[in-house]
GROMACS .gro file of C-alpha atoms in nm:
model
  319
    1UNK     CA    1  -0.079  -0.589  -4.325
    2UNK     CA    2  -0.136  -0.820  -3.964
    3UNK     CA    3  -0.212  -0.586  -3.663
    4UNK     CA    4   0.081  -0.542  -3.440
    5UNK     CA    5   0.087  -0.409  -3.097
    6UNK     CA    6   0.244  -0.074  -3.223
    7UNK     CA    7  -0.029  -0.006  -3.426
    8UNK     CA    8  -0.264   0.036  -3.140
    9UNK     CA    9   0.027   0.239  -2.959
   10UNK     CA   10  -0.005   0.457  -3.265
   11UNK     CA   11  -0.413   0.487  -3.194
   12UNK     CA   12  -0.357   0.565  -2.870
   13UNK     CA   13  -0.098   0.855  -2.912
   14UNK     CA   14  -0.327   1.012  -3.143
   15UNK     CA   15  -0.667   0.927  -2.900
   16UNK     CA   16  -0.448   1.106  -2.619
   17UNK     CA   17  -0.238   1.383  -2.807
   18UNK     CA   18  -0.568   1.486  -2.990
   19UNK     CA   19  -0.381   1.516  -3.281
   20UNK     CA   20  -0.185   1.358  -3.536
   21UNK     CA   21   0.119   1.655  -3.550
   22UNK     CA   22   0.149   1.602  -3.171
   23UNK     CA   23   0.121   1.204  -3.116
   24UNK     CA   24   0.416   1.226  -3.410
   25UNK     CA   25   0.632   1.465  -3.134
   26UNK     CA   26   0.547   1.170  -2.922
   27UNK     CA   27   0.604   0.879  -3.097
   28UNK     CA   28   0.902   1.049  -3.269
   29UNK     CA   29   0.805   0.999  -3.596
   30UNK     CA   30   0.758   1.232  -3.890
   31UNK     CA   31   0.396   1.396  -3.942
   32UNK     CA   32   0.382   1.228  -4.303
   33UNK     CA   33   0.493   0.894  -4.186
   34UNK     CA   34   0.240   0.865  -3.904
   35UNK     CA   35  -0.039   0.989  -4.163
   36UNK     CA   36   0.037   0.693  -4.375
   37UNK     CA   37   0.001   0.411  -4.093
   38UNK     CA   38  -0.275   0.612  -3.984
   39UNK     CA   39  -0.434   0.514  -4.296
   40UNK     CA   40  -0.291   0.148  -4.372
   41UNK     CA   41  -0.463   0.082  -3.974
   42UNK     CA   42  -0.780   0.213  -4.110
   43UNK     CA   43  -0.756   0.021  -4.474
   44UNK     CA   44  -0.755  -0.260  -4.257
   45UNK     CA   45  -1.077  -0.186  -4.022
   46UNK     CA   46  -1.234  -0.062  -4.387
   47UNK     CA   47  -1.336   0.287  -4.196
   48UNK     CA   48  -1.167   0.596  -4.113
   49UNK     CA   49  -1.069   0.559  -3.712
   50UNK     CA   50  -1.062   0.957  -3.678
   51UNK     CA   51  -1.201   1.248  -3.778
   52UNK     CA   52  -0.971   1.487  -3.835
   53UNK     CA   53  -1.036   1.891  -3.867
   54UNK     CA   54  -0.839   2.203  -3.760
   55UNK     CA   55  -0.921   2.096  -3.401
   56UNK     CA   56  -0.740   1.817  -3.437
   57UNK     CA   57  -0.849   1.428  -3.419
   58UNK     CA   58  -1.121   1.292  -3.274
   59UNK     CA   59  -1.213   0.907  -3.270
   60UNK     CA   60  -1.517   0.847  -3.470
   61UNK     CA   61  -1.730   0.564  -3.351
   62UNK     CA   62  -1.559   0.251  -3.432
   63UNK     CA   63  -1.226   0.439  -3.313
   64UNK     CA   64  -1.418   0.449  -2.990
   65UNK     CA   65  -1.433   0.141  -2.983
   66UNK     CA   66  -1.157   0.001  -3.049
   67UNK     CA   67  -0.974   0.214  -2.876
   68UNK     CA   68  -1.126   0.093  -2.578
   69UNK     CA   69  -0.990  -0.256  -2.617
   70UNK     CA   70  -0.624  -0.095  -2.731
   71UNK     CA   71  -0.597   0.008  -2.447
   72UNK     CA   72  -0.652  -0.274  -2.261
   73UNK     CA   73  -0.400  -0.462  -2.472
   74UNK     CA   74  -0.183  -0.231  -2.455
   75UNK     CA   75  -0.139  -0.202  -2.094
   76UNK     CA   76  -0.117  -0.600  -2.049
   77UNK     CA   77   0.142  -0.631  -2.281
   78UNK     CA   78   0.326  -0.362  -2.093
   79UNK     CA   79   0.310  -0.618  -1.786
   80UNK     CA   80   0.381  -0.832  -1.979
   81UNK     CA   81   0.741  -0.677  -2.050
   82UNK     CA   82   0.750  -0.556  -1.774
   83UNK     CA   83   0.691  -0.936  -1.553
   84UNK     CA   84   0.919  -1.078  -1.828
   85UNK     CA   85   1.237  -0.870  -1.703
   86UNK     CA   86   1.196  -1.038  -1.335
   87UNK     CA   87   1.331  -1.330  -1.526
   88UNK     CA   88   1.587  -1.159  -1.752
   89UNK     CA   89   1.684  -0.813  -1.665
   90UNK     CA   90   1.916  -0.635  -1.938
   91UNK     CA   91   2.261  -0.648  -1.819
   92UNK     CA   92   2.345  -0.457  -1.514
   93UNK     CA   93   1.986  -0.318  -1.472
   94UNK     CA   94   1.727  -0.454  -1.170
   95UNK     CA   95   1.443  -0.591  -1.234
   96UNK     CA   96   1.163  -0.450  -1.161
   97UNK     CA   97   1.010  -0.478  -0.769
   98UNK     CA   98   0.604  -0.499  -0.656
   99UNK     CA   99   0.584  -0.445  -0.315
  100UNK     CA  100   0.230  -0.537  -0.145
  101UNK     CA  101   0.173  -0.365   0.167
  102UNK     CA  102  -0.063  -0.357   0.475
  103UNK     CA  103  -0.229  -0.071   0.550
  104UNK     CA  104   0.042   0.052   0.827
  105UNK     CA  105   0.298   0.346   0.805
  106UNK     CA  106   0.603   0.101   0.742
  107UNK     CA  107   0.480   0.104   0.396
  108UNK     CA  108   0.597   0.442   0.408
  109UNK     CA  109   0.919   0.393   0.529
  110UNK     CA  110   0.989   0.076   0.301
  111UNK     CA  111   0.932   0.285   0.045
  112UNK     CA  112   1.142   0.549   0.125
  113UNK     CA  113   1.436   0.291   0.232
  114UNK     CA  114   1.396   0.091  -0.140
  115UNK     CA  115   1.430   0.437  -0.306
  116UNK     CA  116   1.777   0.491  -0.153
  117UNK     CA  117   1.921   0.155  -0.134
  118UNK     CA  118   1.814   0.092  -0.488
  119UNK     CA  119   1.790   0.414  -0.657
  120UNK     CA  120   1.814   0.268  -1.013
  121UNK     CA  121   1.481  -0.003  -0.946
  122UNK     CA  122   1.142   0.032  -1.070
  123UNK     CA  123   0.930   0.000  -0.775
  124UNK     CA  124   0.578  -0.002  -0.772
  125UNK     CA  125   0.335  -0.021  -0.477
  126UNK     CA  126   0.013  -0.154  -0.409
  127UNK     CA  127  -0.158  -0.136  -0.114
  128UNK     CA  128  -0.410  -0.361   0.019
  129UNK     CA  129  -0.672  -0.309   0.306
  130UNK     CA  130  -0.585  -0.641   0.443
  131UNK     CA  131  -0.272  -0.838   0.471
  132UNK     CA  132  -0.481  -1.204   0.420
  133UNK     CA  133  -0.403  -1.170   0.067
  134UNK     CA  134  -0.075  -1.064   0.056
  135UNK     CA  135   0.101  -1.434   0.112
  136UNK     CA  136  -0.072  -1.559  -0.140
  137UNK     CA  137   0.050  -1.288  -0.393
  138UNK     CA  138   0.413  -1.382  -0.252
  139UNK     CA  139   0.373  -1.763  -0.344
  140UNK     CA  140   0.294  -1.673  -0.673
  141UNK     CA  141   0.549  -1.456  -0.756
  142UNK     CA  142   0.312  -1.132  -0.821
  143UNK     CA  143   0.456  -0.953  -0.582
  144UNK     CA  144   0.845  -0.966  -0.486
  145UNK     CA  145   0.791  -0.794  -0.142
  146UNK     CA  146   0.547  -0.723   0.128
  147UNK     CA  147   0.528  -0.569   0.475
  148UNK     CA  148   0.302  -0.747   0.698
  149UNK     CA  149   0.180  -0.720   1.062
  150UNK     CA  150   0.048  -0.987   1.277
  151UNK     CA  151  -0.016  -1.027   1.643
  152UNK     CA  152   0.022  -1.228   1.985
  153UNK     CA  153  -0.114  -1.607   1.896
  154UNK     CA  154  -0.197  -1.526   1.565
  155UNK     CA  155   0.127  -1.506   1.435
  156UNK     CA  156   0.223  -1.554   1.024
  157UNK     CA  157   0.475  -1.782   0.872
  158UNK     CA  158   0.567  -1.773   0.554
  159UNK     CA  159   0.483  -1.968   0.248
  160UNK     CA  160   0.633  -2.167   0.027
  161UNK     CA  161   0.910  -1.962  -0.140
  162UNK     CA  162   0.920  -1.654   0.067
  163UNK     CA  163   1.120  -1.538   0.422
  164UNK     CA  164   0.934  -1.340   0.654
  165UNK     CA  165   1.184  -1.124   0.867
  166UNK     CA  166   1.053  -0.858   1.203
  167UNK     CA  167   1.161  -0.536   1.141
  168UNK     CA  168   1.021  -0.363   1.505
  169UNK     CA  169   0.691  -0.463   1.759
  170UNK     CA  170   0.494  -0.181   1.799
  171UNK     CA  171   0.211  -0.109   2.059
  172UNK     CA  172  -0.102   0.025   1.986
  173UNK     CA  173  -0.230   0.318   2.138
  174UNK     CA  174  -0.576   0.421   2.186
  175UNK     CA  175  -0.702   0.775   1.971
  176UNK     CA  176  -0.923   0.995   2.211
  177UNK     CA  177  -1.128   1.284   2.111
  178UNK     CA  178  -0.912   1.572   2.311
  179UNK     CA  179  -1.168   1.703   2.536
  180UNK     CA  180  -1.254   1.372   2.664
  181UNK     CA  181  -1.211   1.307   3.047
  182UNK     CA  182  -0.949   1.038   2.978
  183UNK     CA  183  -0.717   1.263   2.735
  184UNK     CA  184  -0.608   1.360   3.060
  185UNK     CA  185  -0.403   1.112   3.164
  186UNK     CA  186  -0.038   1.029   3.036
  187UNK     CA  187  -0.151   0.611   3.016
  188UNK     CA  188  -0.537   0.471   2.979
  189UNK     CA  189  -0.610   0.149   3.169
  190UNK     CA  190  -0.782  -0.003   2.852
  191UNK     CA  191  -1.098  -0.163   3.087
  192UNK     CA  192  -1.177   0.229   3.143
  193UNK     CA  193  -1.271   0.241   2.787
  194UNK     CA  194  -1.522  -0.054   2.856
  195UNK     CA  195  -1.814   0.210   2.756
  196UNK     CA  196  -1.674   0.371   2.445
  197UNK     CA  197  -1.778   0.327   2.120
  198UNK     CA  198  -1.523   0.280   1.914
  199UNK     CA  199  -1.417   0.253   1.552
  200UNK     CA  200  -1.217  -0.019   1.339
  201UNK     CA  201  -1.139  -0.088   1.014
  202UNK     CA  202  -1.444  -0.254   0.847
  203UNK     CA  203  -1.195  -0.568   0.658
  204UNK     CA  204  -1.068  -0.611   0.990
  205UNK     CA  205  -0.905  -0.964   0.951
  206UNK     CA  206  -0.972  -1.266   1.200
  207UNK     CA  207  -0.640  -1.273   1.380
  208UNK     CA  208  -0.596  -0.885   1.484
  209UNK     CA  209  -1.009  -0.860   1.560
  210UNK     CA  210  -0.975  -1.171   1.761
  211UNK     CA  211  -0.726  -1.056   1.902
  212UNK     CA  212  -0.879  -0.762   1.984
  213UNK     CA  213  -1.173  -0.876   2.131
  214UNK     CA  214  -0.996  -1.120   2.316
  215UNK     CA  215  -0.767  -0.891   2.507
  216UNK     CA  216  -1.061  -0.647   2.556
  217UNK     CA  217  -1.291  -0.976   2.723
  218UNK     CA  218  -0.912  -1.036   2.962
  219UNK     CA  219  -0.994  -0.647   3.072
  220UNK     CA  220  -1.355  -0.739   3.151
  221UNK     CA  221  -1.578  -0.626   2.838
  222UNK     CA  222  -1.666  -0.620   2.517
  223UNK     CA  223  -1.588  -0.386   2.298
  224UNK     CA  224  -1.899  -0.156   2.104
  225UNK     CA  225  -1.784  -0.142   1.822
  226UNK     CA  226  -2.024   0.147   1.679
  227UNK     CA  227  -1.862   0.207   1.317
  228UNK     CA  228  -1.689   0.020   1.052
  229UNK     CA  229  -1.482   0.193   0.883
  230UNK     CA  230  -1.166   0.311   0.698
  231UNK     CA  231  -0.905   0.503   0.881
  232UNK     CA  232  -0.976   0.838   0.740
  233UNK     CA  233  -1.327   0.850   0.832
  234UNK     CA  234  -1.210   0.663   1.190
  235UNK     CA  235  -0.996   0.996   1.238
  236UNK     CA  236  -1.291   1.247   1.191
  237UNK     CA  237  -1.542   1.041   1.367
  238UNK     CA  238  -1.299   1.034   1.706
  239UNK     CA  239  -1.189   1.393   1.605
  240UNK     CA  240  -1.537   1.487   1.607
  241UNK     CA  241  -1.590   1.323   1.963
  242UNK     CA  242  -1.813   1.049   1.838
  243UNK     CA  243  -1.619   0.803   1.924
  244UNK     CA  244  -1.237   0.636   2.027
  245UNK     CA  245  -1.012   0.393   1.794
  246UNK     CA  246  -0.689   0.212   1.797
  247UNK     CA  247  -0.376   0.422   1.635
  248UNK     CA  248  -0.014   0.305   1.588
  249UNK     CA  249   0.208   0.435   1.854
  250UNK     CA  250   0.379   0.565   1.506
  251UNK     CA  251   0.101   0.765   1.384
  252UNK     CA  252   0.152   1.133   1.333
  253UNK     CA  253  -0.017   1.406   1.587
  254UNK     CA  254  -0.384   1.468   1.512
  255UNK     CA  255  -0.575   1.790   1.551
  256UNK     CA  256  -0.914   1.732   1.791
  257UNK     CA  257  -0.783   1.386   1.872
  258UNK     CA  258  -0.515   1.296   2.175
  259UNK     CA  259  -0.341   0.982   2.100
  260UNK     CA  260  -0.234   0.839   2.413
  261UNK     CA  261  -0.064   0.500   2.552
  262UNK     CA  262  -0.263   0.232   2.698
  263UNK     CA  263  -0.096   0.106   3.078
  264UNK     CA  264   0.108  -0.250   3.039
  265UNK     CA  265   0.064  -0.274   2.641
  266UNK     CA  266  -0.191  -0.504   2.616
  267UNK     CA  267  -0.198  -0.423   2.283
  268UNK     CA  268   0.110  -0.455   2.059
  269UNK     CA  269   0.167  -0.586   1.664
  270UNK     CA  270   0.513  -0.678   1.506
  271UNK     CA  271   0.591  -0.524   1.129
  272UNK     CA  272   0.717  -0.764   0.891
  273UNK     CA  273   0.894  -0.739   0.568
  274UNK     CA  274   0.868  -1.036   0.317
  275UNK     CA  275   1.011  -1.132   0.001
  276UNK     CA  276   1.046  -1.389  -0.270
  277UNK     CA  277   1.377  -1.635  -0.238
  278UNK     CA  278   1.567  -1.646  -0.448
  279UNK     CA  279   1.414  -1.305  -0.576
  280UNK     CA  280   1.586  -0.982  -0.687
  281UNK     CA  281   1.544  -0.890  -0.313
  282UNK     CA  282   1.732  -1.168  -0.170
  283UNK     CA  283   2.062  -1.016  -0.261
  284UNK     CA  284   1.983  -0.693  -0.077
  285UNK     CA  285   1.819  -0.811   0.220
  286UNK     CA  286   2.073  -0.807   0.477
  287UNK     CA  287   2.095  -0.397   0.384
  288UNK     CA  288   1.726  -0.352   0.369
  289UNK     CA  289   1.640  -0.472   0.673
  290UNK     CA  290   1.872  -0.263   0.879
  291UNK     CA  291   1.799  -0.005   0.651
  292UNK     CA  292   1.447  -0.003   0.717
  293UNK     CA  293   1.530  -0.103   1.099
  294UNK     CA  294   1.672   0.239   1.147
  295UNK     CA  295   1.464   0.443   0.965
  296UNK     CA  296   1.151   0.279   1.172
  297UNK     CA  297   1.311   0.408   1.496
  298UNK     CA  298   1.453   0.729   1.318
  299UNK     CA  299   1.075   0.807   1.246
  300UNK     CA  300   0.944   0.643   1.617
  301UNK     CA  301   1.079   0.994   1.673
  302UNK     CA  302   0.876   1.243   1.512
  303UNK     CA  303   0.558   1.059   1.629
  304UNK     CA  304   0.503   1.267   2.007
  305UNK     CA  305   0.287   1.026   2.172
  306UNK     CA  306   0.577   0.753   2.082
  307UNK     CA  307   0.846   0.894   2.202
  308UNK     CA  308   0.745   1.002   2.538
  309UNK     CA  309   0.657   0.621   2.592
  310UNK     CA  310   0.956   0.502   2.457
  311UNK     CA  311   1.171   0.790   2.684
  312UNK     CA  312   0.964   0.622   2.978
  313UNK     CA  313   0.947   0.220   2.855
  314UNK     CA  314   1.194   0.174   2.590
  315UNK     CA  315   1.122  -0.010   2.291
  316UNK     CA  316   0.895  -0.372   2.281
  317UNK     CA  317   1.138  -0.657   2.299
  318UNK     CA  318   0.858  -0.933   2.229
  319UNK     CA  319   0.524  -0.978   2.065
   0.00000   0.00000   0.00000
């Protein structure tokens, strides 16, 4: 007998179920049937695989091990499949959708909006701390989607294969601790924060932290930047008055921290959505980006800081 693929499914069941009776329930074979592979797998490895006992099963050694590499073939023939039905879906079905984001809340919405325009897709998300690498996953064809943010003379075109389209330009506003003399104020003159530390995302990419500093040297300083670091531990640091940081106008209210607007926007990004073309997004793009379009403004809503400003400025009409 050759080793197929669904004899290590079969080790796995058991490795996971802890039992033959149950990894049968799974598998939906009989108890007796998946005894006898059981066996004919270990014939073939000349050892038992299990030991078995009114516990249950429990991989001896070389079942250890080799269960170790199952599962690792296992799971890339399942992307395998799963890659393979981008090319030829079963009739009437989608096929399935990656979606690479950047680390900014339309993520959330996109996925949200895919959900209901395409209730019947697999989607699956991954995302990534910086956008640098997420053209490169569209030229290949690893992803089929991405949202994507860039900036004022560091703007992104697309690559080869792919059509970048801008879903909203957002400012940025500036996260204070809320006892700070400046949480005061309904707008923050950003040269006032010329003697702040402040916190950014460590993987800060070169256009947005040239940016950055560049706007912050056209207000007259330089910007001390004390901590790199992700956004959650940005949030407690400024919450815990150790420091300020950079929030989308779109984040969600804070405890300890007052999230206010900076005067003139000299600070501002525009969201993206990209996708493969021809992909099994191009078909649906005309709906999902004014799908996504109004949900972005829909949620501009529930953000407080964000709606004040927009009551007072309206929305951004250029980067």
């Amino acid at each position: 007998m050759d080793l197929q693929v669904r004899h290590l499914r079969v080790l796995c069941a058991i490795a996971d179920s802890g039992s033959i009776s149950r990894a049968a329930t799974t598998l939906k074979m009989s108890q007796p049937a998946l005894t006898a592979q059981l066996r004919r797998i270990e014939q073939m490895f000349g050892d038992p695989l299990f030991d078995r006992g009114p516990d249950g099963a429990r991989p001896t050694k070389l079942g250890a091990w080799l269960l170790i590499r199952s599962r690792s073939l296992v799971s890339a023939v399942d992307e395998l499949e799963r890659t393979a039905k981008r090319y030829a879906p079963p009739p009437g079905e989608l096929p399935p959708i990656r979606v690479g984001c950047a680390p900014t809340r339309l993520r959330i919405y996109l996925a949200r909006t895919l959900r209901q325009l395409l209730p019947g897709a697999e989607i699956r998300l991954l995302t990534e701390q910086t956008i640098d690498t997420l053209p490169r996953l569209l030229e290949s064809e690893r992803i089929e989607l991405a949202t994507l943010d860039d900036y004022p003379d560091h703007r992104l075109s697309p690559p080869p294969g792919a059509v970048y389209t801008a879903i909203a330009v957002e400012p940025l506003f500036v996260g204070l601790p809320s006892n700070h003399p400046l949480a005061q104020r309904e707008e923050i003159e950003l040269r006032d924060l010329a003697e702040e530390d402040w916190a950014l995302p460590a993987p800060l990419e070169s256009g947005p932290r040239e940016y950055f500093w560049s706007t912050c040297a056209r207000h007259g300083f330089t910007p001390r930047v004390a901590y790199g670091v992700n956004l959650e531990v940005g949030v407690d640091l400024v919450a815990e008055g150790r420091c300020v940081s950079l929030f989308q106008a779109t984040a969600p209210a804070r405890e300890g921290i007052a999230i206010r607007p900076l005067v003139d926007s000299p600070l501002r990004f525009r969201h993206l959505i990209g996708w493969t073309a021809p992909g099994p997004i191009t078909a649906h793009a005309d709906n999902l980006v004014r799908a996504l379009t109004a949900t972005y403004w829909t949620e501009s809503q529930r953000a407080p800081a964000y709606r004040s400003w927009l009551e007072k400025h309206g929305p951004l009409k250029r980067l």
